[in-house]
Tab-separated table of C-alpha atoms in Angstrom:
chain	number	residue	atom	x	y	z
A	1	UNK	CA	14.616	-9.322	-18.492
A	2	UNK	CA	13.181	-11.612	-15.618
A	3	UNK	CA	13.595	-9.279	-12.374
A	4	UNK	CA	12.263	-11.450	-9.119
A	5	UNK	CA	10.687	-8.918	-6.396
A	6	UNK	CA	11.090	-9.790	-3.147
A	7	UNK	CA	8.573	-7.461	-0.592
A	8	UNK	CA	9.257	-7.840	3.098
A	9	UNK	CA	8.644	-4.358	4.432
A	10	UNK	CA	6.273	-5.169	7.233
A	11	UNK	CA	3.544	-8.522	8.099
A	12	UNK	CA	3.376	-9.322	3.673
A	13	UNK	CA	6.289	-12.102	2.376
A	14	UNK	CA	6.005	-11.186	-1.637
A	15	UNK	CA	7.834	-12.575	-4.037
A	16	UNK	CA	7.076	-12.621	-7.711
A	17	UNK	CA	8.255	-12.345	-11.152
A	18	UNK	CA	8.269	-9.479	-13.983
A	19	UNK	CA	8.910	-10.691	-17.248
A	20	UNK	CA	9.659	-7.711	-19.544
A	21	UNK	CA	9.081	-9.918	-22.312
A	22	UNK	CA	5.876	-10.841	-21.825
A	23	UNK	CA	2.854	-10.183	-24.073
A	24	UNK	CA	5.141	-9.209	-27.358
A	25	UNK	CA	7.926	-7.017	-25.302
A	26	UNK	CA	4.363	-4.613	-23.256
A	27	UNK	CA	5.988	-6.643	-19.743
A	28	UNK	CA	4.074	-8.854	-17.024
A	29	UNK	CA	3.981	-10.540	-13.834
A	30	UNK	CA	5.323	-14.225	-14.884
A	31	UNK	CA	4.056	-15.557	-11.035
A	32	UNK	CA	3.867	-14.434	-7.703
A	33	UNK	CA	3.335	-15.811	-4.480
A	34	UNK	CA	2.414	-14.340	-1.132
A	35	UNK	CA	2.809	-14.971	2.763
A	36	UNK	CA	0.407	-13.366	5.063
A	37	UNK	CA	1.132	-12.859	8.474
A	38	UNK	CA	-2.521	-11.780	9.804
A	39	UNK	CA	-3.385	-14.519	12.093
A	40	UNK	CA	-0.083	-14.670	13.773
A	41	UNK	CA	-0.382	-10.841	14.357
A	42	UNK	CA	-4.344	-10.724	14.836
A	43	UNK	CA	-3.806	-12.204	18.712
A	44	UNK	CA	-1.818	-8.857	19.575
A	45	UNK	CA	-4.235	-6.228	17.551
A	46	UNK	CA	-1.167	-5.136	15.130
A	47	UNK	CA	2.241	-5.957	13.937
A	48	UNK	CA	4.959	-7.688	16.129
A	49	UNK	CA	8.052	-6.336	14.351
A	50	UNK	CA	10.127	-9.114	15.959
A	51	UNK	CA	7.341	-12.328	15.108
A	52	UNK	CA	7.456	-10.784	11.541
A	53	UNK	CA	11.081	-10.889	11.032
A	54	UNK	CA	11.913	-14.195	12.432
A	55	UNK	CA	8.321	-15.204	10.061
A	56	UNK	CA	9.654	-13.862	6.584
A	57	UNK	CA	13.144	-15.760	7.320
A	58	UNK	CA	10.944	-19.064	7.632
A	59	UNK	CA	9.415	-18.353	4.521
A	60	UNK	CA	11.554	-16.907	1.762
A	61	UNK	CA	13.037	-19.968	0.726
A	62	UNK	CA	9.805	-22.602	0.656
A	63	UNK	CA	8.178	-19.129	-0.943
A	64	UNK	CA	10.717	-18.643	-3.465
A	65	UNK	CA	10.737	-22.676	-4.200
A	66	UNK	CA	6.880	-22.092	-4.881
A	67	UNK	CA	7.297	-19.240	-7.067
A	68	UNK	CA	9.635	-20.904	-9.827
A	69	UNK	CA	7.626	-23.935	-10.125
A	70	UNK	CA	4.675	-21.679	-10.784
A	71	UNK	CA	6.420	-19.474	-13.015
A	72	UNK	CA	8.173	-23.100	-14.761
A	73	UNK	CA	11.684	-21.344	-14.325
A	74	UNK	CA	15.396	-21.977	-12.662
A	75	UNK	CA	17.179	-19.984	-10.798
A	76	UNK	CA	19.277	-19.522	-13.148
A	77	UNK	CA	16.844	-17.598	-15.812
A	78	UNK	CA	16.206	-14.769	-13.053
A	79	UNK	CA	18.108	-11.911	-14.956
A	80	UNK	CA	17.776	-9.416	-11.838
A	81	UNK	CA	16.543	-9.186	-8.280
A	82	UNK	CA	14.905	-6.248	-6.858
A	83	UNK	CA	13.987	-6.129	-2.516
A	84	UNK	CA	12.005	-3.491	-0.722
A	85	UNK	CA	14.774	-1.324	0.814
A	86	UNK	CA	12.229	0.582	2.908
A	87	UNK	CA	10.159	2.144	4.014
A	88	UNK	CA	9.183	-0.208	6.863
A	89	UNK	CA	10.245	-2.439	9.503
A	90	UNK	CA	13.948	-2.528	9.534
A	91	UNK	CA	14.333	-5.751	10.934
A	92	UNK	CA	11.604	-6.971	8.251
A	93	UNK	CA	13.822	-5.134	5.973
A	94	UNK	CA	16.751	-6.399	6.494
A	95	UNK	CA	15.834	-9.991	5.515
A	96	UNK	CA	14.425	-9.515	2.415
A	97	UNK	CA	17.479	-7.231	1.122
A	98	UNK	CA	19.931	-9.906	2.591
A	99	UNK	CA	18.258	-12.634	1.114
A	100	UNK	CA	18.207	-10.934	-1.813
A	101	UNK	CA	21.207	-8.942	-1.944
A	102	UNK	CA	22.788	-12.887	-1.775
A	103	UNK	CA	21.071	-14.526	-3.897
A	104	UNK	CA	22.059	-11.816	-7.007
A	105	UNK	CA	25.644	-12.588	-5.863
A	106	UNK	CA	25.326	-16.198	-6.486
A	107	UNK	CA	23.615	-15.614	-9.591
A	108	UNK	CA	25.925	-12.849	-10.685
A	109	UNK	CA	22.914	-10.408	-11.543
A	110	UNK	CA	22.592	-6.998	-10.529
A	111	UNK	CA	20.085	-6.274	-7.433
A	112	UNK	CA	18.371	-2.487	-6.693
A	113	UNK	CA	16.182	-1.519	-3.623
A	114	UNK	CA	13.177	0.092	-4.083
A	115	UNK	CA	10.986	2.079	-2.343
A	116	UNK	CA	8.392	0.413	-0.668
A	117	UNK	CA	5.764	3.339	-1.863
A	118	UNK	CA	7.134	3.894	-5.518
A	119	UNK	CA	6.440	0.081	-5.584
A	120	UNK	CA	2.633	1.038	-4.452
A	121	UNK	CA	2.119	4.044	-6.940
A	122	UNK	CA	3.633	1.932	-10.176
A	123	UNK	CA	1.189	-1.184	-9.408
A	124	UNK	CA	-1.488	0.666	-10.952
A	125	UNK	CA	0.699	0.449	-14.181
A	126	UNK	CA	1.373	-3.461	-14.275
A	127	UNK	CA	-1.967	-3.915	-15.887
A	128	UNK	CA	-2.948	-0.520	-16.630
A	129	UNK	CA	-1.000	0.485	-20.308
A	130	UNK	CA	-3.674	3.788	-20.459
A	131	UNK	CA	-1.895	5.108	-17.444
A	132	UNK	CA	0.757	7.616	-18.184
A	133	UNK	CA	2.843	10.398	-16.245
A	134	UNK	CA	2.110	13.120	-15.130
A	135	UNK	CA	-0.854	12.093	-12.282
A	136	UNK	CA	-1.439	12.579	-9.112
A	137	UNK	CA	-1.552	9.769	-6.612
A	138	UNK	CA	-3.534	8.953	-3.714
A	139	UNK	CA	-1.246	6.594	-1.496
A	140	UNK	CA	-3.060	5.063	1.681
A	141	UNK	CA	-2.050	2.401	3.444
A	142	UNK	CA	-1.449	1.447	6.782
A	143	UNK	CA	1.998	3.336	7.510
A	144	UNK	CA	1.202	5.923	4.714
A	145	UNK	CA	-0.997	8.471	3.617
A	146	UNK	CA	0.188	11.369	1.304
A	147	UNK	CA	-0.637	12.877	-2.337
A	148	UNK	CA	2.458	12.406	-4.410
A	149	UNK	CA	2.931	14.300	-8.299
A	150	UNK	CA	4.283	11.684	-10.158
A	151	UNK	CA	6.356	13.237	-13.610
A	152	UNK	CA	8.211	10.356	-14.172
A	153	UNK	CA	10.333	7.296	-12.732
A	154	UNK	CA	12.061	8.583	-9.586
A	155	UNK	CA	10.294	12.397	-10.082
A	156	UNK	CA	8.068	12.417	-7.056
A	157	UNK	CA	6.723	15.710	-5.254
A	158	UNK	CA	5.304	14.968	-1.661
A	159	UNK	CA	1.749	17.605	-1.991
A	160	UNK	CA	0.461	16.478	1.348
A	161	UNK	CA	0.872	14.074	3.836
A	162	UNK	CA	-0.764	12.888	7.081
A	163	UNK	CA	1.010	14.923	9.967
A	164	UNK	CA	0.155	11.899	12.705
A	165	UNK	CA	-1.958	9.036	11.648
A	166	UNK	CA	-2.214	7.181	8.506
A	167	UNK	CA	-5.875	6.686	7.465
A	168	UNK	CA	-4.767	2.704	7.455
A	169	UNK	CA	-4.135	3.066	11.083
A	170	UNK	CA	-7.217	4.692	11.756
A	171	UNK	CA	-8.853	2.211	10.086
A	172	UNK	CA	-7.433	-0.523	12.570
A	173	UNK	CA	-7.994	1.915	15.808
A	174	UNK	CA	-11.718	1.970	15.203
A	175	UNK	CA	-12.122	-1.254	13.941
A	176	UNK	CA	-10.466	-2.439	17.699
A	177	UNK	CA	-12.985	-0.137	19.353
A	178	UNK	CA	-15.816	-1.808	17.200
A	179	UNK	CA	-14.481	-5.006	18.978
A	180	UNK	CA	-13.848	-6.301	14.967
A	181	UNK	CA	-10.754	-8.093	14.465
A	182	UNK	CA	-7.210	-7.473	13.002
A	183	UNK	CA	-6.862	-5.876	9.919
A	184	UNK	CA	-9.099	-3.053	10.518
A	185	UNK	CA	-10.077	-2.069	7.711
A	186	UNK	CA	-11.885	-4.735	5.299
A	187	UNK	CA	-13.342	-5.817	8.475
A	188	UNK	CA	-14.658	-1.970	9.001
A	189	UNK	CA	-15.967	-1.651	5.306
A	190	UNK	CA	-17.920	-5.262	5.529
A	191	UNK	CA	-19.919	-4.024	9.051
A	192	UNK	CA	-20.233	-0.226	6.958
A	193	UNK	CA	-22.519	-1.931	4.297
A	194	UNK	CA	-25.218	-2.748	6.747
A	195	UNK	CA	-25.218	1.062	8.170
A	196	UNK	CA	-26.104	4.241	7.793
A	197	UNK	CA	-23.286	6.748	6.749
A	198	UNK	CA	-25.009	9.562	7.446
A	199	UNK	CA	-26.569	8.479	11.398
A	200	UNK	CA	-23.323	10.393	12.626
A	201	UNK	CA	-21.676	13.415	11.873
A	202	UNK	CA	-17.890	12.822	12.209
A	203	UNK	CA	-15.110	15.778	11.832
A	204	UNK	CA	-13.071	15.842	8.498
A	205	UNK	CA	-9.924	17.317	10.023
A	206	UNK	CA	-7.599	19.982	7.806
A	207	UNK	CA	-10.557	20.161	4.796
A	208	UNK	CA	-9.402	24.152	4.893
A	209	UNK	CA	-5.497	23.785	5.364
A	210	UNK	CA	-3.939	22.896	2.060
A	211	UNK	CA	-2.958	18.921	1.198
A	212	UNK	CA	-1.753	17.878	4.386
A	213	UNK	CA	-4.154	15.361	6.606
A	214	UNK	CA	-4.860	14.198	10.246
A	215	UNK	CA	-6.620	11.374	11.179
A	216	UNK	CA	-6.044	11.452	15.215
A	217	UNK	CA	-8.384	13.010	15.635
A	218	UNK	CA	-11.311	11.204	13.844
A	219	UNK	CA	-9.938	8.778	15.699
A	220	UNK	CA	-10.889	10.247	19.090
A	221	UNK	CA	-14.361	11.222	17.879
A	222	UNK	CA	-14.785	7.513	16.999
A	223	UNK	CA	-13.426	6.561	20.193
A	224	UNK	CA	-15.580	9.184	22.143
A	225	UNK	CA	-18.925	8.431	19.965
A	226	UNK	CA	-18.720	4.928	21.017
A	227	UNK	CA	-18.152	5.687	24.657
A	228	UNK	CA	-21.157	7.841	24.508
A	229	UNK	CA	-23.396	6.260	22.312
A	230	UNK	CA	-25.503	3.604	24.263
A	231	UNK	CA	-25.696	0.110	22.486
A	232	UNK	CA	-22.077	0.733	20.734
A	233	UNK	CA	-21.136	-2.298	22.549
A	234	UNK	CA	-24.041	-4.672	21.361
A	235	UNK	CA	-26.546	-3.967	18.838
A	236	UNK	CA	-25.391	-4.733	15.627
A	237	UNK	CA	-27.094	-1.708	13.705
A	238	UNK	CA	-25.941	0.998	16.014
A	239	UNK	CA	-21.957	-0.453	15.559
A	240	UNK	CA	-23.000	-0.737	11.928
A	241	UNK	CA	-24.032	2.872	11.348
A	242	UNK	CA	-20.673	4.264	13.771
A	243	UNK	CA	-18.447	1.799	11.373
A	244	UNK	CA	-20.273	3.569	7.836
A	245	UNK	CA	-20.452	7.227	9.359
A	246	UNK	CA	-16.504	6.378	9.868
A	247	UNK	CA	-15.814	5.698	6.859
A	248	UNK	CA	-17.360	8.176	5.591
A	249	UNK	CA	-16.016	10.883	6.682
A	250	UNK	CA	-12.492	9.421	6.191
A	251	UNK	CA	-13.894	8.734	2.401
A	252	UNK	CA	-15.105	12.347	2.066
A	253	UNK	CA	-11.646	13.313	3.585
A	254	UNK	CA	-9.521	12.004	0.777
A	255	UNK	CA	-12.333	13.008	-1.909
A	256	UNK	CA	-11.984	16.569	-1.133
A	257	UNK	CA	-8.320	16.574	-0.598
A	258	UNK	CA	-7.746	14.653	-4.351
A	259	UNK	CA	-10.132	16.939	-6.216
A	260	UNK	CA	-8.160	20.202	-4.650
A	261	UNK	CA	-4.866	18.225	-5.431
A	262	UNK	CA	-6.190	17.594	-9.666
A	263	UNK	CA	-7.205	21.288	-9.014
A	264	UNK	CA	-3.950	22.951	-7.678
A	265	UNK	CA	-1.095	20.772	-10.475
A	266	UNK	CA	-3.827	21.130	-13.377
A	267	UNK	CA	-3.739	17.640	-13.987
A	268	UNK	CA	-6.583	15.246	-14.607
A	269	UNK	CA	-5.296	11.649	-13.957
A	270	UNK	CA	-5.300	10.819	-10.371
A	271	UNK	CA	-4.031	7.165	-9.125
A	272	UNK	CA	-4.883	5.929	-5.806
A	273	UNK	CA	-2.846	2.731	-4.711
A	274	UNK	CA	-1.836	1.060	-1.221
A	275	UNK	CA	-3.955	-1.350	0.495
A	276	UNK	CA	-7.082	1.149	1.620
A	277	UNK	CA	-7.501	2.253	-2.183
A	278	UNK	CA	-9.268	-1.531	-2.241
A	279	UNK	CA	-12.215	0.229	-0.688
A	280	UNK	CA	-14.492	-0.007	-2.661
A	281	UNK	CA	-16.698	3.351	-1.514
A	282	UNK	CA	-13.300	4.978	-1.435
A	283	UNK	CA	-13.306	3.576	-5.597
A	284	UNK	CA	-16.930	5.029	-6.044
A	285	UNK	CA	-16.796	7.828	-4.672
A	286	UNK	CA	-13.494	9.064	-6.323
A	287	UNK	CA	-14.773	8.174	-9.755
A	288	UNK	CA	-17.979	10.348	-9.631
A	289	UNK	CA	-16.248	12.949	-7.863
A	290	UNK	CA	-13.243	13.524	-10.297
A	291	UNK	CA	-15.193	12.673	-13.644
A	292	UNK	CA	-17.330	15.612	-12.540
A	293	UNK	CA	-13.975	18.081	-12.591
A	294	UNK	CA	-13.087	16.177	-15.852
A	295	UNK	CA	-10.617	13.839	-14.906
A	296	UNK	CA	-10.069	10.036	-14.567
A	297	UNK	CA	-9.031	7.839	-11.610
A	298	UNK	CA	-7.193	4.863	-12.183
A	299	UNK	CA	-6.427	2.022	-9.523
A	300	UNK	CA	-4.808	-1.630	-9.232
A	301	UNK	CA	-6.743	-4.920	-8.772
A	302	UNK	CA	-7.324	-6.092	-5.051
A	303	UNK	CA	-4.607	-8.211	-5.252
A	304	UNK	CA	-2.395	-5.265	-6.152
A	305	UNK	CA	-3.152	-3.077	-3.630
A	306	UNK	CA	-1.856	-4.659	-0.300
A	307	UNK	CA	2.216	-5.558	-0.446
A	308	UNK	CA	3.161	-7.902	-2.862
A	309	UNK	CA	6.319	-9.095	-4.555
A	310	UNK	CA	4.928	-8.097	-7.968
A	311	UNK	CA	5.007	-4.085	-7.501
A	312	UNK	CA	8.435	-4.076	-6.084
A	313	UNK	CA	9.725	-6.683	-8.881
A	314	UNK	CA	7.857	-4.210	-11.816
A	315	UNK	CA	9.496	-0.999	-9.861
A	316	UNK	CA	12.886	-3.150	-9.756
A	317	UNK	CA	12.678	-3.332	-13.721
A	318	UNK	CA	11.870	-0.197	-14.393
A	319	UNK	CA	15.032	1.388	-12.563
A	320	UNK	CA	17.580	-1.372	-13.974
A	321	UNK	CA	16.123	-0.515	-17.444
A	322	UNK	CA	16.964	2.603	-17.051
A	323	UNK	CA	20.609	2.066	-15.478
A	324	UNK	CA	19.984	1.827	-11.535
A	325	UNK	CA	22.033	-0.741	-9.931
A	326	UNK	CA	22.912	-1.147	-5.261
A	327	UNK	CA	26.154	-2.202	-4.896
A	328	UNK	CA	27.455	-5.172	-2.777
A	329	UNK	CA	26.291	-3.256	0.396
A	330	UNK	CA	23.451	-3.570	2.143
A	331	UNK	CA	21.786	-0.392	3.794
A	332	UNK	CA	18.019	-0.396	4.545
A	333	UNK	CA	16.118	2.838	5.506
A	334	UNK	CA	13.155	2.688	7.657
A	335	UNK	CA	12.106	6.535	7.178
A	336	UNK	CA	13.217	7.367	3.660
A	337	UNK	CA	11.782	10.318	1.011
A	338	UNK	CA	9.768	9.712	-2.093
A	339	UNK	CA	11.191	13.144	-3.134
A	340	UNK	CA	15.239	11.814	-2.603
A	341	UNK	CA	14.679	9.689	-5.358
A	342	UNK	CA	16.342	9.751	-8.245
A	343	UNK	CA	17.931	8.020	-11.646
């Protein structure tokens, strides 16, 4: 079955191809093709929900043109379609499931939403076969931030999540108070590498209150450290050592919050996915850190980790395959519950 993904949650136009056919009946990407938005967003510091809508309805069809010529396929030999029904932008939303929704009617194939973060904790999978349920995952992104128990397809159980910001968004607050451009945070962890993560001492907010995190207000240390701190706005080695004392604390943060989450369930697999697990001393220090507790972290490839069409399209076939369908109806939910989903 050759399910096309279509991901259009937020500033990302995804599209790809999941062939569960491919490499004798295991399942892979076929192609995939992505739009990003960053330098018609960078000019504002963030996300124009309005300039990203109007953006992804420029580019689905050149994008989608693209994608069968790389994959050498018609139209016609796409056996399902699967769009991001949220979380996210609901204008960005809508286009992709529209598109999408109409395009399965004119190929009389079935279509299913998916959730934007089940898409994000299955990429892991798409090249990963040692990676098997029950885990725990680490989901950080720019909207998100949260440890999920994942016991199957659809069996989600939220053990924490960030009660203001998301540790992506904190990334992109300090990396505009660095004066370093949108997104926040590759730009952050390539000015870390030439400082010193331990020239500040940072707060690690909640460490002693269960699962749940906060990043506000690391975010108003790193605001008021700056203020405070003469040369912030100049010398390269002072704004060096503020951006790797940032992120380490924020790394030490979700450390010590994933090895009390293995802890607590009993389990020993932990999967960290959405665009901040590509950091790489988030990586690092995650593997040392669980293997000492006896457990193993696994993660996608770069290219997995930020939105793409190829985690919502491998998501997409793993609900058809086991019976989930949408119906002619379009309905897209902006705030929407890992834990309401079902089979």
């Amino acid at each position: 079955m050759k399910v096309l993904g279509l991901e259009t949650s937020c500033d990302e136009t995804g599209l790809a191809i999941y062939d569960g056919e491919l490499n004798g009946g295991k399942g892979g990407v076929l192609a995939q093709v992505l739009y990003s938005q960053i330098e018609l967003h960078a000019t504002y510091g963030g996300v124009v929900p309005e300039l990203a809508s109007r953006d992804h309805i420029r580019k689905l069809v050149p994008l989608l043109d693209e994608l069968l010529l790389k994959a050498n396929i018609n139209k016609s030999d796409i056996d399902a379609i699967a769009y991001t029904k949220g979380p996210g932008l609901i204008g960005a939303l809508m286009t992709g499931a529209l598109f999408g929704r109409t395009l399965a009617y004119a190929l009389n194939v079935p279509a299913v939403g998916v959730h934007h973060m089940e898409g994000h904790l299955l990429a892991p999978m798409i090249e990963n076969e040692g990676i098997a349920f029950p885990f725990v995952c680490l989901l950080v992104s720019g909207g998100h931030t949260m440890l999920v128990q994942a016991d199957g397809i659809g069996q989600y159980r939220i053990l924490g999540e960030s009660i203001d910001d998301a540790v992506g968004e904190c990334f992109d607050k300090a990396a505009k108070m660095l004066g370093l451009p949108y997104p926040g945070g590759p730009n952050v962890e390539r000015l870390a590498k030439d400082g010193n993560p331990h020239a500040y001492e940072l707060p690690r907010p909640m460490l002693g209150k269960g699962l749940d995190f906060s990043f506000s207000g690391m975010k108003t240390a790193v605001h008021n450290l700056i203020k405070d701190t003469k040369g912030s706005d100049s010398d390269f080695r002072i704004r060096a050592d503020i951006a790797a004392s940032f992120q380490h604390a924020v790394v030490d943060t979700l450390v010590k919050k994933c090895t009390k989450a293995l802890k607590q369930t009993g389990l020993k697999t932990l999967v960290i996915a959405g665009g901040v697990s590509a950091n790489q001393a988030l990586r690092t220090t995650l593997e040392s850190s669980v293997d000492a507790i006896g457990g193993v972290v696994h993660y996608a490839p770069p290219h997995l980790c930020t939105d793409n069409g190829a985690m919502i399209a491998y998501a997409g076939h793993a609900r058809l395959s086991m019976g989930s369908m949408d119906d002619l109806s379009v309905a897209c939910v902006p705030r929407w519950s890992m834990e309401s989903l079902v089979i």
